[in-house]
Coordinates of C-alpha atoms in Angstrom, one line a residue:
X436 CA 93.7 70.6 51.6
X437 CA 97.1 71.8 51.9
X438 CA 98.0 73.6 55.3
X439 CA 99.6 77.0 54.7
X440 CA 102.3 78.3 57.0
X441 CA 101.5 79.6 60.3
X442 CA 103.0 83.2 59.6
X443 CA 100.1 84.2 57.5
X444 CA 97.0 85.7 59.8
X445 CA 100.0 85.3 62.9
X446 CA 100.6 88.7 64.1
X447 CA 104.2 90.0 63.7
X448 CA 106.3 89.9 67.1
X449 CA 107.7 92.9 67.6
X450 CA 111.8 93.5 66.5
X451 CA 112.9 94.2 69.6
X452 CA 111.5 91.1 71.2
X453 CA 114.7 88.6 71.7
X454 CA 112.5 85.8 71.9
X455 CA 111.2 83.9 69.3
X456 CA 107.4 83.7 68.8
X457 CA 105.2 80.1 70.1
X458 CA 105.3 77.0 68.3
X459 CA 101.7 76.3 67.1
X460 CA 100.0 73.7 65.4
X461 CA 99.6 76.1 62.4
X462 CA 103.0 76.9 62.9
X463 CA 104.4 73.7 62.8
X464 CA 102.7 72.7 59.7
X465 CA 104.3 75.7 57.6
X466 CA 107.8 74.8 58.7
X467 CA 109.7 73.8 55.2
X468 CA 110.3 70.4 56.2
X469 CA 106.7 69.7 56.9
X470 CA 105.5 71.1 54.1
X471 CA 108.0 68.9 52.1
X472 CA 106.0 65.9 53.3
X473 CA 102.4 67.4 51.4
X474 CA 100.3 67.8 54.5
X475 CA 97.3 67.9 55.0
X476 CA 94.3 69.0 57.8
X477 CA 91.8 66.6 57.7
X478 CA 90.1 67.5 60.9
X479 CA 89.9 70.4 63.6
X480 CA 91.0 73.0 61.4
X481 CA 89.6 75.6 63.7
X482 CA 91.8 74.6 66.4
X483 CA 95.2 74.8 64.9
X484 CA 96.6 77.6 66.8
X485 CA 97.1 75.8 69.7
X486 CA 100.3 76.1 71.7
X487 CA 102.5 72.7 70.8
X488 CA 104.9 72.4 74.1
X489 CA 106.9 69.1 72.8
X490 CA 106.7 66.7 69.5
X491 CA 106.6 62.8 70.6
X492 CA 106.9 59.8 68.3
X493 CA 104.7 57.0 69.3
X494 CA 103.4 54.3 67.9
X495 CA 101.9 52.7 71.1
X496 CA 97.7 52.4 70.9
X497 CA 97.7 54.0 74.4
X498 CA 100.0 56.8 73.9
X499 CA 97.8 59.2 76.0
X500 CA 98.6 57.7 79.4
X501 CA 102.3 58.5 78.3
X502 CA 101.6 62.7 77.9
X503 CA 101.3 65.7 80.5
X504 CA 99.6 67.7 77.2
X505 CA 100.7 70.3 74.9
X506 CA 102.4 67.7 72.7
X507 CA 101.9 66.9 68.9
X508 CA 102.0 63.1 68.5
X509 CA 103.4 61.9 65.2
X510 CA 102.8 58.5 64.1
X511 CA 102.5 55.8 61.5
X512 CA 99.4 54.0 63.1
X513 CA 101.1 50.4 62.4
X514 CA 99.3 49.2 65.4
X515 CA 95.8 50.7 64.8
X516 CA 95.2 49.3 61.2
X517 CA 92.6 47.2 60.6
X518 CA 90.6 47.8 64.0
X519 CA 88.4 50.5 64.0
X520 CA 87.8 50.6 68.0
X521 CA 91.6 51.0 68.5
X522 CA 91.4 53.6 66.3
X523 CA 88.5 55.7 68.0
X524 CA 89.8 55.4 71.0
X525 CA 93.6 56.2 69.9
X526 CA 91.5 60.0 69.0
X527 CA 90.2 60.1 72.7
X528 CA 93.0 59.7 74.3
X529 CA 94.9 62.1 72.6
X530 CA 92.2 64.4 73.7
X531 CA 91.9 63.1 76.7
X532 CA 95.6 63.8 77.8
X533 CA 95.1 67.4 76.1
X534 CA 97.5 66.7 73.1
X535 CA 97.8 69.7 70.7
X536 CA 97.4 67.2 67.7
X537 CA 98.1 63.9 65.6
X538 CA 100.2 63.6 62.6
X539 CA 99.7 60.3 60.9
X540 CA 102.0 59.1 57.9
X541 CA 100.2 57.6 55.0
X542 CA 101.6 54.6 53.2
X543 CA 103.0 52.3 55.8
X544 CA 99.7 51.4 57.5
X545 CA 96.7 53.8 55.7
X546 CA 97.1 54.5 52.2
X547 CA 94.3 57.8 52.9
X548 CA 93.0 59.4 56.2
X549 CA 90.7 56.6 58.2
X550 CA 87.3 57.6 58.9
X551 CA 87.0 56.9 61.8
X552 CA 89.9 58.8 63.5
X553 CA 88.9 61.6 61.3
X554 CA 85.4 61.8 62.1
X555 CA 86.5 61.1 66.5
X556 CA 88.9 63.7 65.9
X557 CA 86.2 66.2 64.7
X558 CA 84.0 65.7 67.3
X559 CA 87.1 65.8 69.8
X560 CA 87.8 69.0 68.2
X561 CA 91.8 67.9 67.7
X562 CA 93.5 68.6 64.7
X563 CA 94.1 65.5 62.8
X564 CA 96.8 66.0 60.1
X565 CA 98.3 63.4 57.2
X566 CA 101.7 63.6 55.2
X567 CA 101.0 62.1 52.1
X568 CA 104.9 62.1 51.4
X569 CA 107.0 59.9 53.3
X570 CA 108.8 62.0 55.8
X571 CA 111.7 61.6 58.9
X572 CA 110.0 62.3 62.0
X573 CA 113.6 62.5 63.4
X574 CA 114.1 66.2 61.5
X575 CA 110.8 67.4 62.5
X576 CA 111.1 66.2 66.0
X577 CA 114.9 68.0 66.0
X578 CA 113.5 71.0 64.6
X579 CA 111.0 71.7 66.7
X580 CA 112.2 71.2 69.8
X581 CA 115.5 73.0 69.2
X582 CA 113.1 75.8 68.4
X583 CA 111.1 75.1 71.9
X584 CA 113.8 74.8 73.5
X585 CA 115.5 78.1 72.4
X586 CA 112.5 80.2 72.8
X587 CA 112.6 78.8 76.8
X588 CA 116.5 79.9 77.2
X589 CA 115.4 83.2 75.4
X590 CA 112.5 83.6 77.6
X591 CA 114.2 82.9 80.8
X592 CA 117.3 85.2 79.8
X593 CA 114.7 88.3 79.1
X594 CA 113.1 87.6 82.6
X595 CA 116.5 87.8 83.9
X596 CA 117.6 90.6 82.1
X597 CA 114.2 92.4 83.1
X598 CA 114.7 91.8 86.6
X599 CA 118.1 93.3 86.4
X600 CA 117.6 96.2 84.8
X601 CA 114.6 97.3 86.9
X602 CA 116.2 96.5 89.6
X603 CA 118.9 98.9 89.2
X604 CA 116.4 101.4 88.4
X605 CA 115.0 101.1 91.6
X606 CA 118.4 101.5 93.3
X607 CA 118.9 104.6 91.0
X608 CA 116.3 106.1 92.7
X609 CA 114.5 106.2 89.0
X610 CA 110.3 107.2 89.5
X611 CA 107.8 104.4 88.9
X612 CA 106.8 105.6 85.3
X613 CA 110.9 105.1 84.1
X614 CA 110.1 101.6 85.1
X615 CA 106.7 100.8 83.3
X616 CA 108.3 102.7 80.6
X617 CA 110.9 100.4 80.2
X618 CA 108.5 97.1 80.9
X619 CA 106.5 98.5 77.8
X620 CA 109.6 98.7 75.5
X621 CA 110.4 95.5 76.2
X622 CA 106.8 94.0 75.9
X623 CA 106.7 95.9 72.4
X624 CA 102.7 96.9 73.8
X625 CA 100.6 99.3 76.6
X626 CA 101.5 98.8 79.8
X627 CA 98.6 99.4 81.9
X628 CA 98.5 99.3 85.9
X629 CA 94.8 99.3 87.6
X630 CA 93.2 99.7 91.2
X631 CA 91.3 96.6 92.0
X632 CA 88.8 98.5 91.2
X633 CA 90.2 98.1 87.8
X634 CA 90.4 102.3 87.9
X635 CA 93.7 103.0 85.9
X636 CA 96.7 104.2 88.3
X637 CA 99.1 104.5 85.4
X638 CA 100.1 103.9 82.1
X639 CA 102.9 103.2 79.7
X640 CA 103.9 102.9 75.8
X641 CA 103.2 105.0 72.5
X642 CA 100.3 107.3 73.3
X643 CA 98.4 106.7 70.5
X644 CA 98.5 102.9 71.4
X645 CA 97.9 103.5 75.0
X646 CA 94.5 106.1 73.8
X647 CA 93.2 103.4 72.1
X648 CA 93.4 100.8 75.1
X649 CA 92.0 103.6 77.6
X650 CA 89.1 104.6 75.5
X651 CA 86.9 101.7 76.3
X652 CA 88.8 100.6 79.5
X653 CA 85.9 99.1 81.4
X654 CA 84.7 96.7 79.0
X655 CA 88.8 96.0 77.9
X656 CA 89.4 95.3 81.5
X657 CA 86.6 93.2 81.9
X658 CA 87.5 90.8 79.1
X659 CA 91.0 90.4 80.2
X660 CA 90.1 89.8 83.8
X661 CA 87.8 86.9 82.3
X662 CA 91.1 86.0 80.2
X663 CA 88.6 86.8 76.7
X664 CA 90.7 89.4 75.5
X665 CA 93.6 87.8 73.3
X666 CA 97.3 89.2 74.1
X667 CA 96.6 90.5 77.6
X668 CA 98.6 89.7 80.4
X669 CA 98.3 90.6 83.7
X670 CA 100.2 90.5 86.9
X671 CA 98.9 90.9 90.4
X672 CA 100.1 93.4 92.8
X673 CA 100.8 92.1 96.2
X674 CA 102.2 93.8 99.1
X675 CA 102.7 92.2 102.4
X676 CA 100.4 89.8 101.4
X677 CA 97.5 92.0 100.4
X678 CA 96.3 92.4 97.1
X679 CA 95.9 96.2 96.0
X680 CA 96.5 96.3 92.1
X681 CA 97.6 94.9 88.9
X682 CA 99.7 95.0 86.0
X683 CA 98.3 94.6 82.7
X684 CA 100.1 93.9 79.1
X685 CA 98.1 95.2 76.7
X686 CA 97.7 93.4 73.7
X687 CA 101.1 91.9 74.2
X688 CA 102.3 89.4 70.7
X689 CA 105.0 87.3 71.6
X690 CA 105.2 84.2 73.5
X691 CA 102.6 84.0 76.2
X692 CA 104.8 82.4 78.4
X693 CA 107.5 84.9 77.6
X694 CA 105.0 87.4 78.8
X695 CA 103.8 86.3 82.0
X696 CA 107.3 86.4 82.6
X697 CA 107.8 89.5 81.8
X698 CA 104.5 90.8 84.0
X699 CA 105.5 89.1 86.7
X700 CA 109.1 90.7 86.6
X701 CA 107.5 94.3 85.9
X702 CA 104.8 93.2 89.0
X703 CA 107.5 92.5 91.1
X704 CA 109.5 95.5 90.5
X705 CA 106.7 98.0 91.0
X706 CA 105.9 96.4 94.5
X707 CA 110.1 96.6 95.7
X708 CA 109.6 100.4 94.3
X709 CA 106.5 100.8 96.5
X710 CA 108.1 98.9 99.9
X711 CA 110.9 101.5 99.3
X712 CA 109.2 104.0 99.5
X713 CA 108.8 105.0 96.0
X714 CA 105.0 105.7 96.1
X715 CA 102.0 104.3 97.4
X716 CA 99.3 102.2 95.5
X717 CA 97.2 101.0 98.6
X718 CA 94.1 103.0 97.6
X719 CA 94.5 106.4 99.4
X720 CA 94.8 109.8 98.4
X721 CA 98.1 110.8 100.7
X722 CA 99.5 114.2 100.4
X723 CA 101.2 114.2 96.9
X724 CA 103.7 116.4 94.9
X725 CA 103.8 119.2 92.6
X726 CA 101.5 121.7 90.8
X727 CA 99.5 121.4 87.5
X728 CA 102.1 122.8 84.7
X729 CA 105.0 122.9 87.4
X730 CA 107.7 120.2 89.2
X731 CA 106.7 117.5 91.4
X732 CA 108.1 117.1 94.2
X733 CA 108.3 113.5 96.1
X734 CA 105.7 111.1 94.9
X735 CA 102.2 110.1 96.4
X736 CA 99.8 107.4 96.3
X737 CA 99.4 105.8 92.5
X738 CA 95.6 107.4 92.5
X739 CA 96.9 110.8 93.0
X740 CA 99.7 110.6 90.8
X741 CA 97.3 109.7 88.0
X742 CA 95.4 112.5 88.6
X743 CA 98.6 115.0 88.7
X744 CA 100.0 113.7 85.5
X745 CA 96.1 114.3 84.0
X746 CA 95.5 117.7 85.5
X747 CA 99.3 118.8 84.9
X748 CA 98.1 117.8 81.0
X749 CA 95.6 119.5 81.1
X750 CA 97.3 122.9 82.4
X751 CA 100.0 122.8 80.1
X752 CA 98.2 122.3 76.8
X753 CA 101.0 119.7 75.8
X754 CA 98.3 117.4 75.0
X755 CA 94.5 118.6 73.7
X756 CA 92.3 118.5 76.1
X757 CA 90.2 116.0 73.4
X758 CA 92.9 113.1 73.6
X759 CA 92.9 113.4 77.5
X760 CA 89.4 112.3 77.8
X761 CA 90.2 108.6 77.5
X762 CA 92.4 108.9 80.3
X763 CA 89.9 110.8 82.5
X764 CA 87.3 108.1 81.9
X765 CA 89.6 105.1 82.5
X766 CA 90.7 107.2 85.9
X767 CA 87.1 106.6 87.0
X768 CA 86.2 110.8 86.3
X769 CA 82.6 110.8 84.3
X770 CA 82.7 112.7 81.2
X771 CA 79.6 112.1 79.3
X772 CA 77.0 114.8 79.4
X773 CA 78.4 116.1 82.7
X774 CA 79.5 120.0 84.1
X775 CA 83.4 120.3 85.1
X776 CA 84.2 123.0 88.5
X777 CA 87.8 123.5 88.4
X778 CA 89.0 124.4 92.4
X779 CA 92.2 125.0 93.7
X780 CA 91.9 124.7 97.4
X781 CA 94.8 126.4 100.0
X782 CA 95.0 122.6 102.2
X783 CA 97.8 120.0 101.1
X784 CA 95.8 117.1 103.1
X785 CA 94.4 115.3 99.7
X786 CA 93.1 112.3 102.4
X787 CA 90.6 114.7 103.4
X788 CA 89.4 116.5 100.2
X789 CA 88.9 112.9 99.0
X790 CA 86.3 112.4 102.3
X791 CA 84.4 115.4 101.8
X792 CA 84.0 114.4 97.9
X793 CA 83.2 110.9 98.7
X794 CA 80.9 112.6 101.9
X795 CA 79.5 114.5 99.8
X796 CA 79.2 112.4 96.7
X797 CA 80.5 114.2 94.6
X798 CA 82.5 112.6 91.6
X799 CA 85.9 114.2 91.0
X800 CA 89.6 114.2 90.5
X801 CA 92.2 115.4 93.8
X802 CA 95.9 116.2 93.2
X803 CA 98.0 117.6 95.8
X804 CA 100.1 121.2 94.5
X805 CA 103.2 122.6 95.6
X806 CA 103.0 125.5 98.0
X807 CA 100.5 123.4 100.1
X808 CA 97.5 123.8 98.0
X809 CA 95.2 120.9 96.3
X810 CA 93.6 120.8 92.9
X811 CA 89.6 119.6 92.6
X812 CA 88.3 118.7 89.5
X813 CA 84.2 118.3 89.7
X814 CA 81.9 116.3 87.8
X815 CA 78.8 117.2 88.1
X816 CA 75.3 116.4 86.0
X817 CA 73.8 119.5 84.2
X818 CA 70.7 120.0 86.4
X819 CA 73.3 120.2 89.3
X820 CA 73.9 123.7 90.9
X821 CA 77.5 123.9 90.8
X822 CA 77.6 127.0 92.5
X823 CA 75.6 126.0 95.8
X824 CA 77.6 122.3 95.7
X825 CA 80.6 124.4 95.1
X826 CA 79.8 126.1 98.4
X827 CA 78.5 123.3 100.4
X828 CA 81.9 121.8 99.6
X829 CA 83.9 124.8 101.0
X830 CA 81.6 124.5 104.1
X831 CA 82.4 121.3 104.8
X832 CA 85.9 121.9 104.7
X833 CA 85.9 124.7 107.4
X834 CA 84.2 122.6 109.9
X835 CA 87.3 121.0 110.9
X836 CA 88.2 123.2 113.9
X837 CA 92.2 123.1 111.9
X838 CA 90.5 124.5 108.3
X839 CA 88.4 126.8 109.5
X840 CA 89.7 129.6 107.4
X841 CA 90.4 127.4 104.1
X842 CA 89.9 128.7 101.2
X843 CA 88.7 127.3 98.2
X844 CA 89.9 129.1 94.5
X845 CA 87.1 128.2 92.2
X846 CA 87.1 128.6 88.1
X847 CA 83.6 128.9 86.5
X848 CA 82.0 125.7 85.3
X849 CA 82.6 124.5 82.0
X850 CA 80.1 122.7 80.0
X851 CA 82.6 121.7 77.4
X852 CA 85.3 119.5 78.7
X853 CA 87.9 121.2 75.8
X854 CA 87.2 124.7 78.5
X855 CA 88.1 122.7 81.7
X856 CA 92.1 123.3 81.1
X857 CA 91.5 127.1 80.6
X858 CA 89.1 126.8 83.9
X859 CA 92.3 124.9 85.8
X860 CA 94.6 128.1 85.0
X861 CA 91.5 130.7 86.1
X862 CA 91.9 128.4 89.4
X863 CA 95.0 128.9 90.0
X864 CA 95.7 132.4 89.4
X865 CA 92.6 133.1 91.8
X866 CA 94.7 131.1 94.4
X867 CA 97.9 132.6 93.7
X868 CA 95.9 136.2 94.3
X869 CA 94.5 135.6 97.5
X870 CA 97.4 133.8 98.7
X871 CA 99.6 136.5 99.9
X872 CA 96.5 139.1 100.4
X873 CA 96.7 140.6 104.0
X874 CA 92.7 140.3 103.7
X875 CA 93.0 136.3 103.1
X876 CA 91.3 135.2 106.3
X877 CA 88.4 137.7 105.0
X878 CA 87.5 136.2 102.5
X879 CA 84.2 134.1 101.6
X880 CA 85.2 130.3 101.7
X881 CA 84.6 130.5 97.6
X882 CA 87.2 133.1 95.7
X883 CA 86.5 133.6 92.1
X884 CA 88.2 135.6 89.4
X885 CA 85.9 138.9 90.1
X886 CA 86.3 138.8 93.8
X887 CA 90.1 139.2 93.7
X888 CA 89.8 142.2 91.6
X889 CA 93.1 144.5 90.8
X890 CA 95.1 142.0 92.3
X891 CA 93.7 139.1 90.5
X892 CA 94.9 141.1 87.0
X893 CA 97.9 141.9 88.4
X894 CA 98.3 138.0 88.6
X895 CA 97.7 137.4 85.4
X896 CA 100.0 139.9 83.8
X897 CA 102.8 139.5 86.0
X898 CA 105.1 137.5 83.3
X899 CA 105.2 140.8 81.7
X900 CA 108.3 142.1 80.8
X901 CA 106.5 145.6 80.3
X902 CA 104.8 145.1 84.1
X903 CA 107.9 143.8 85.8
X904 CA 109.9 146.5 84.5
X905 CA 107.1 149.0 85.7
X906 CA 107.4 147.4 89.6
X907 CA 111.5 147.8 89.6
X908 CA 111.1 151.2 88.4
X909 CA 108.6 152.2 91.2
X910 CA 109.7 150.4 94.2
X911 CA 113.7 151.0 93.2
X912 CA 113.5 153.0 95.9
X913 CA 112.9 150.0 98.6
X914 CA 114.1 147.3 96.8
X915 CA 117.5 148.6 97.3
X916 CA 117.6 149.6 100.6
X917 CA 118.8 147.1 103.5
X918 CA 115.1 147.4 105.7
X919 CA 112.9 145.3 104.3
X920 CA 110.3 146.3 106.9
X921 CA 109.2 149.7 105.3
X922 CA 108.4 147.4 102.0
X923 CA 106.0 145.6 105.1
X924 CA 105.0 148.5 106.0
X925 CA 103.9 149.7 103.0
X926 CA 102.1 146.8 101.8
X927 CA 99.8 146.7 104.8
X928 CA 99.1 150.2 104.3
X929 CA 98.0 150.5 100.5
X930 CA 96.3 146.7 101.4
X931 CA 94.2 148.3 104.6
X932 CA 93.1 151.6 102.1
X933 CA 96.0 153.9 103.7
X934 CA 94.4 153.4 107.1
X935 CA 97.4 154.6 109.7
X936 CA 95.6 153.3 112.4
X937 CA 95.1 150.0 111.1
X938 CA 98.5 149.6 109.9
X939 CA 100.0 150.8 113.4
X940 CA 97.5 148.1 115.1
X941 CA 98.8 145.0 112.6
X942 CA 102.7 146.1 113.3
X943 CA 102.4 146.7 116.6
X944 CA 103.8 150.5 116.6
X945 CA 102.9 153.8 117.6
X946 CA 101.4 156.1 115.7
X947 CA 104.2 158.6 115.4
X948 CA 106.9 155.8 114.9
X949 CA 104.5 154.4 111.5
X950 CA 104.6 158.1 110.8
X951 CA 108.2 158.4 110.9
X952 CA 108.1 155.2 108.2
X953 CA 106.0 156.4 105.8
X954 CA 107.8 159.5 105.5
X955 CA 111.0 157.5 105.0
X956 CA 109.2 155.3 102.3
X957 CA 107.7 158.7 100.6
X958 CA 111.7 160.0 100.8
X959 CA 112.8 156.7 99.3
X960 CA 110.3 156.2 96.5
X961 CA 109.8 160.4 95.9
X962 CA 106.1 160.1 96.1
X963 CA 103.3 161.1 97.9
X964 CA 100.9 158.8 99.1
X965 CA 98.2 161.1 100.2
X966 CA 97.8 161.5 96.6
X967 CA 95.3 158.8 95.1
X968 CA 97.3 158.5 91.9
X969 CA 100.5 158.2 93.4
X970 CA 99.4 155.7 95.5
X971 CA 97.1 154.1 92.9
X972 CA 100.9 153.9 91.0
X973 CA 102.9 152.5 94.1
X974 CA 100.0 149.8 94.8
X975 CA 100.0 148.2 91.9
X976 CA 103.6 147.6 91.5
X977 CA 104.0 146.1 95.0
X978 CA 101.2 143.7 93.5
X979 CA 103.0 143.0 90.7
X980 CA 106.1 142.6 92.8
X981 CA 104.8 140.5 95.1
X982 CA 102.9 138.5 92.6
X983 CA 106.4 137.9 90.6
X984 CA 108.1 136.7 94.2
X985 CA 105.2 134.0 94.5

């Protein structure tokens, strides 16, 4: 049969690869100057996408001592004709040295294929081919290894070029994802970046492209690690000698060798970044930036900025809660047939959330928020009690003689993970309502959505251009003035249910001098606050105030 050119059933390299693609046997053979010749596979047709790393001419009967492997031998067999033993063992030790296969030109010595080479080179399993025109082995050999020898320079300018650009990243002060985002343009494929746990850290490349690799990440992983899994490449993250990740190209299609280069250049990048400063990666949950839906502020360990970047998704809506579960999974979060409990807790040390959950054993997500707080996402099993775990959890935090008045905002539990981003935002506007309560250190160590009351819907209608304009208009009076200690004043007061005594007590004043203050706060706003409605009116626009200044 007549071999038909590699392209077909090759997988297109990407156009902004600047290498070419590797040379292999199938590639060879659909080259127009082979094909000129007529040839033909007359044994190991299965194996003829191996890698050809040189073409050598040799007529010699023990060519095989002569190669390191990778090469496609082309000869004439002038010295192998007419004995059949040379011929067998010509096969083996082409095998033997790992050749990538043996072209033989008919005419000079075999008018057809011999036998016996073509039934050793089946059993060896190396592709045997015959030209059944006469042909220059000079051109072929020129072509080729003009073509080898190009992709090399190509491959070893991209690594270059990788290293440079990355490495002026890093000096830019660019974030870790700028660089995997750039190693992922240039690899054409998801960039993945694991625990060696092989729990997913971060991620790079066209989302679609990158759902599809996270959706069944375990097995995925497991198959590359055991180098199965055709087109990935991995790296190894090493830091002062210790292991503590890697670097996976995910379904990469160009030159393999081209793309270890490539990983290795992306590998060594990410662990400069991380030596610098840039983030952590070493397996703990260290205080880390930002809030879900707001800006992050300087970066944490690799495990907590995965979970940020999947609880910020999950805030904002960007992305449907449906296309995030891929991403949950591959972050090690169960999903299947389990209850989400959505906390915000008011403690930045992530370190120790993480011990209580693991203490606990309890499966969940922690991200540090700004304004010192922590997000929790739970994962529990249905016949769990999420409200007793819930508590036990909050427990356990206050017996550390420094969290003993912690408080943990928690959202109801969702059955359906498409509720848990609306259960993230109940959270957090529980936190934000008992954050700047004068009765915080009150409070139970669970706050939910009905135990924060007025205050809590006040929270939740504070971007309201209706209720904002409401609070200016009542508190004008105070807002203008130059003592910003009768708006004190008047917040403890309304807060402690108008109780003078209290409110002298917490700001340390007589009673006639806190009498002499809410008379000048009554003269300022033109109200009186022995009246329930005009106090009623006041109270709630300090809220909203006060909920608009957080």
């Amino acid at each position: 049969m007549t071999a038909t050119p590699a392209t077909s059933g090759t997988p297109a390299v990407p156009a902004q690869q600047p290498w070419e693609p590797a040379l292999s046997v199938r590639q060879v053979l659909g080259l127009e100057r082979v094909l000129a010749g007529q040839p033909e596979v007359v044994a190991g047709a299965h194996r003829l996408d191996r890698p050809v790393r040189w073409v050598h001419v040799a007529e010699a009967a023990d060519v095989g001592v002569m190669l390191s492997g990778g090469e496609m031998v082309l000869t004439t067999g002038v010295l192998l004709a007419g004995d059949e033993d040379k011929q067998g063992e010509y096969i083996r030790s082409l095998h033997r040295a790992e050749a990538a296969a043996v072209v033989l030109g008919l005419g000079r010595a075999f008018p057809a294929p011999p036998d016996v080479m073509r039934r050793a080179a089946d059993r060896c399993g190396l592709p045997m081919v015959v030209l059944h025109r006469p042909f220059p082995f000079a051109e072929l050999t020129e072509e080729v290894q003009s073509r080898l020898l190009r992709r090399k320079f190509a491959a070893v300018s991209l690594s270059e070029a990788v290293r440079t650009e990355l490495t002026g990243l890093i000096t830019a002060g660019a974030p870790v994802q700028r660089l995997l985002d750039e190693v992922a343009r240039h690899g054409g494929c998801p960039v993945v970046v694991t625990n060696l746990a092989h729990r997913v850290l971060a991620t790079a490349g066209e989302r679609p492209a990158v759902d599809d690799v996270l959706r069944d990440w375990e097995r995925i992983a497991r198959q590359a690690g055991a180098g199965t899994a055709d087109g990935w490449i991995r790296a190894e993250l090493t830091c002062r000698g210790e292991r503590w990740g890697r670097l996976v190209l995910c379904g990469y299609r160009g030159d393999r060798a081209a793309g270890r280069l490539l990983a290795e250049r992306a590998a060594e990048a990410l662990v400069l970044h991380r030596l610098l400063g840039g983030g952590g990666g070493d397996g703990r949950r260290g205080a880390g930036p930002g809030s879900a839906g707001g800006t992050w502020d300087s970066p944490g360990s690799w495990e907590e900025q995965s979970a940020r970047s999947l609880l910020t998704d999950l805030v904002s809506g960007a992305v449907p809660a449906r296309q995030l579960l891929p991403r949950a999974r591959a972050a090690g979060l169960p999903v299947n047939r389990r209850v989400f409990v959505p906390l915000v807790v008011g403690a930045r040390d992530t370190a120790r959330l993480d011990r209580v959950l693991r203490l606990l054993g309890l499966p969940g997500i922690v991200a540090g928020l700004a304004d010192d707080r922590s997000a929790v996402l739970l994962s529990l099993a249905p016949d769990q009690d999420a409200r007793a775990l819930t508590a036990h959890f909050a427990a356990r935090l206050r017996s550390a003689a420094d969290a003993a008045h912690t408080v943990v905002a928690a959202a109801d539990a969702r059955a359906d993970w498409a509720d848990v981003p609306a259960g993230l935002r109940e959270a957090q506007q529980v936190a934000d309502a008992v954050a700047d309560s004068p009765a915080a250190l009150e409070l139970p160590p669970v706050v939910r959505l009905r135990d924060v009351h007025l205050r809590g819907l006040v929270r939740l209608l504070r971007d309201d251009p209706h209720v904002q304009s409401f609070a200016e208009r009542e508190l004008d009076g105070l807002l203008q003035g130059p003592d910003g200690d009768l708006l004190s004043v008047l917040r403890t007061y309304l807060a402690t249910g108008r109780n003078k005594s209290r409110t002298a007590q917490l700001h340390h004043v007589s009673r006639p001098a806190l009498y002499r203050r809410l008379e000048a706060i009554q003269g300022r706003l033109g109200v009186d606050l022995d009246d329930f409605e005009q106090a009623a009116s006041v109270h709630i626009a300090l809220l909203a105030h006060d909920a608009q200044q957080g």
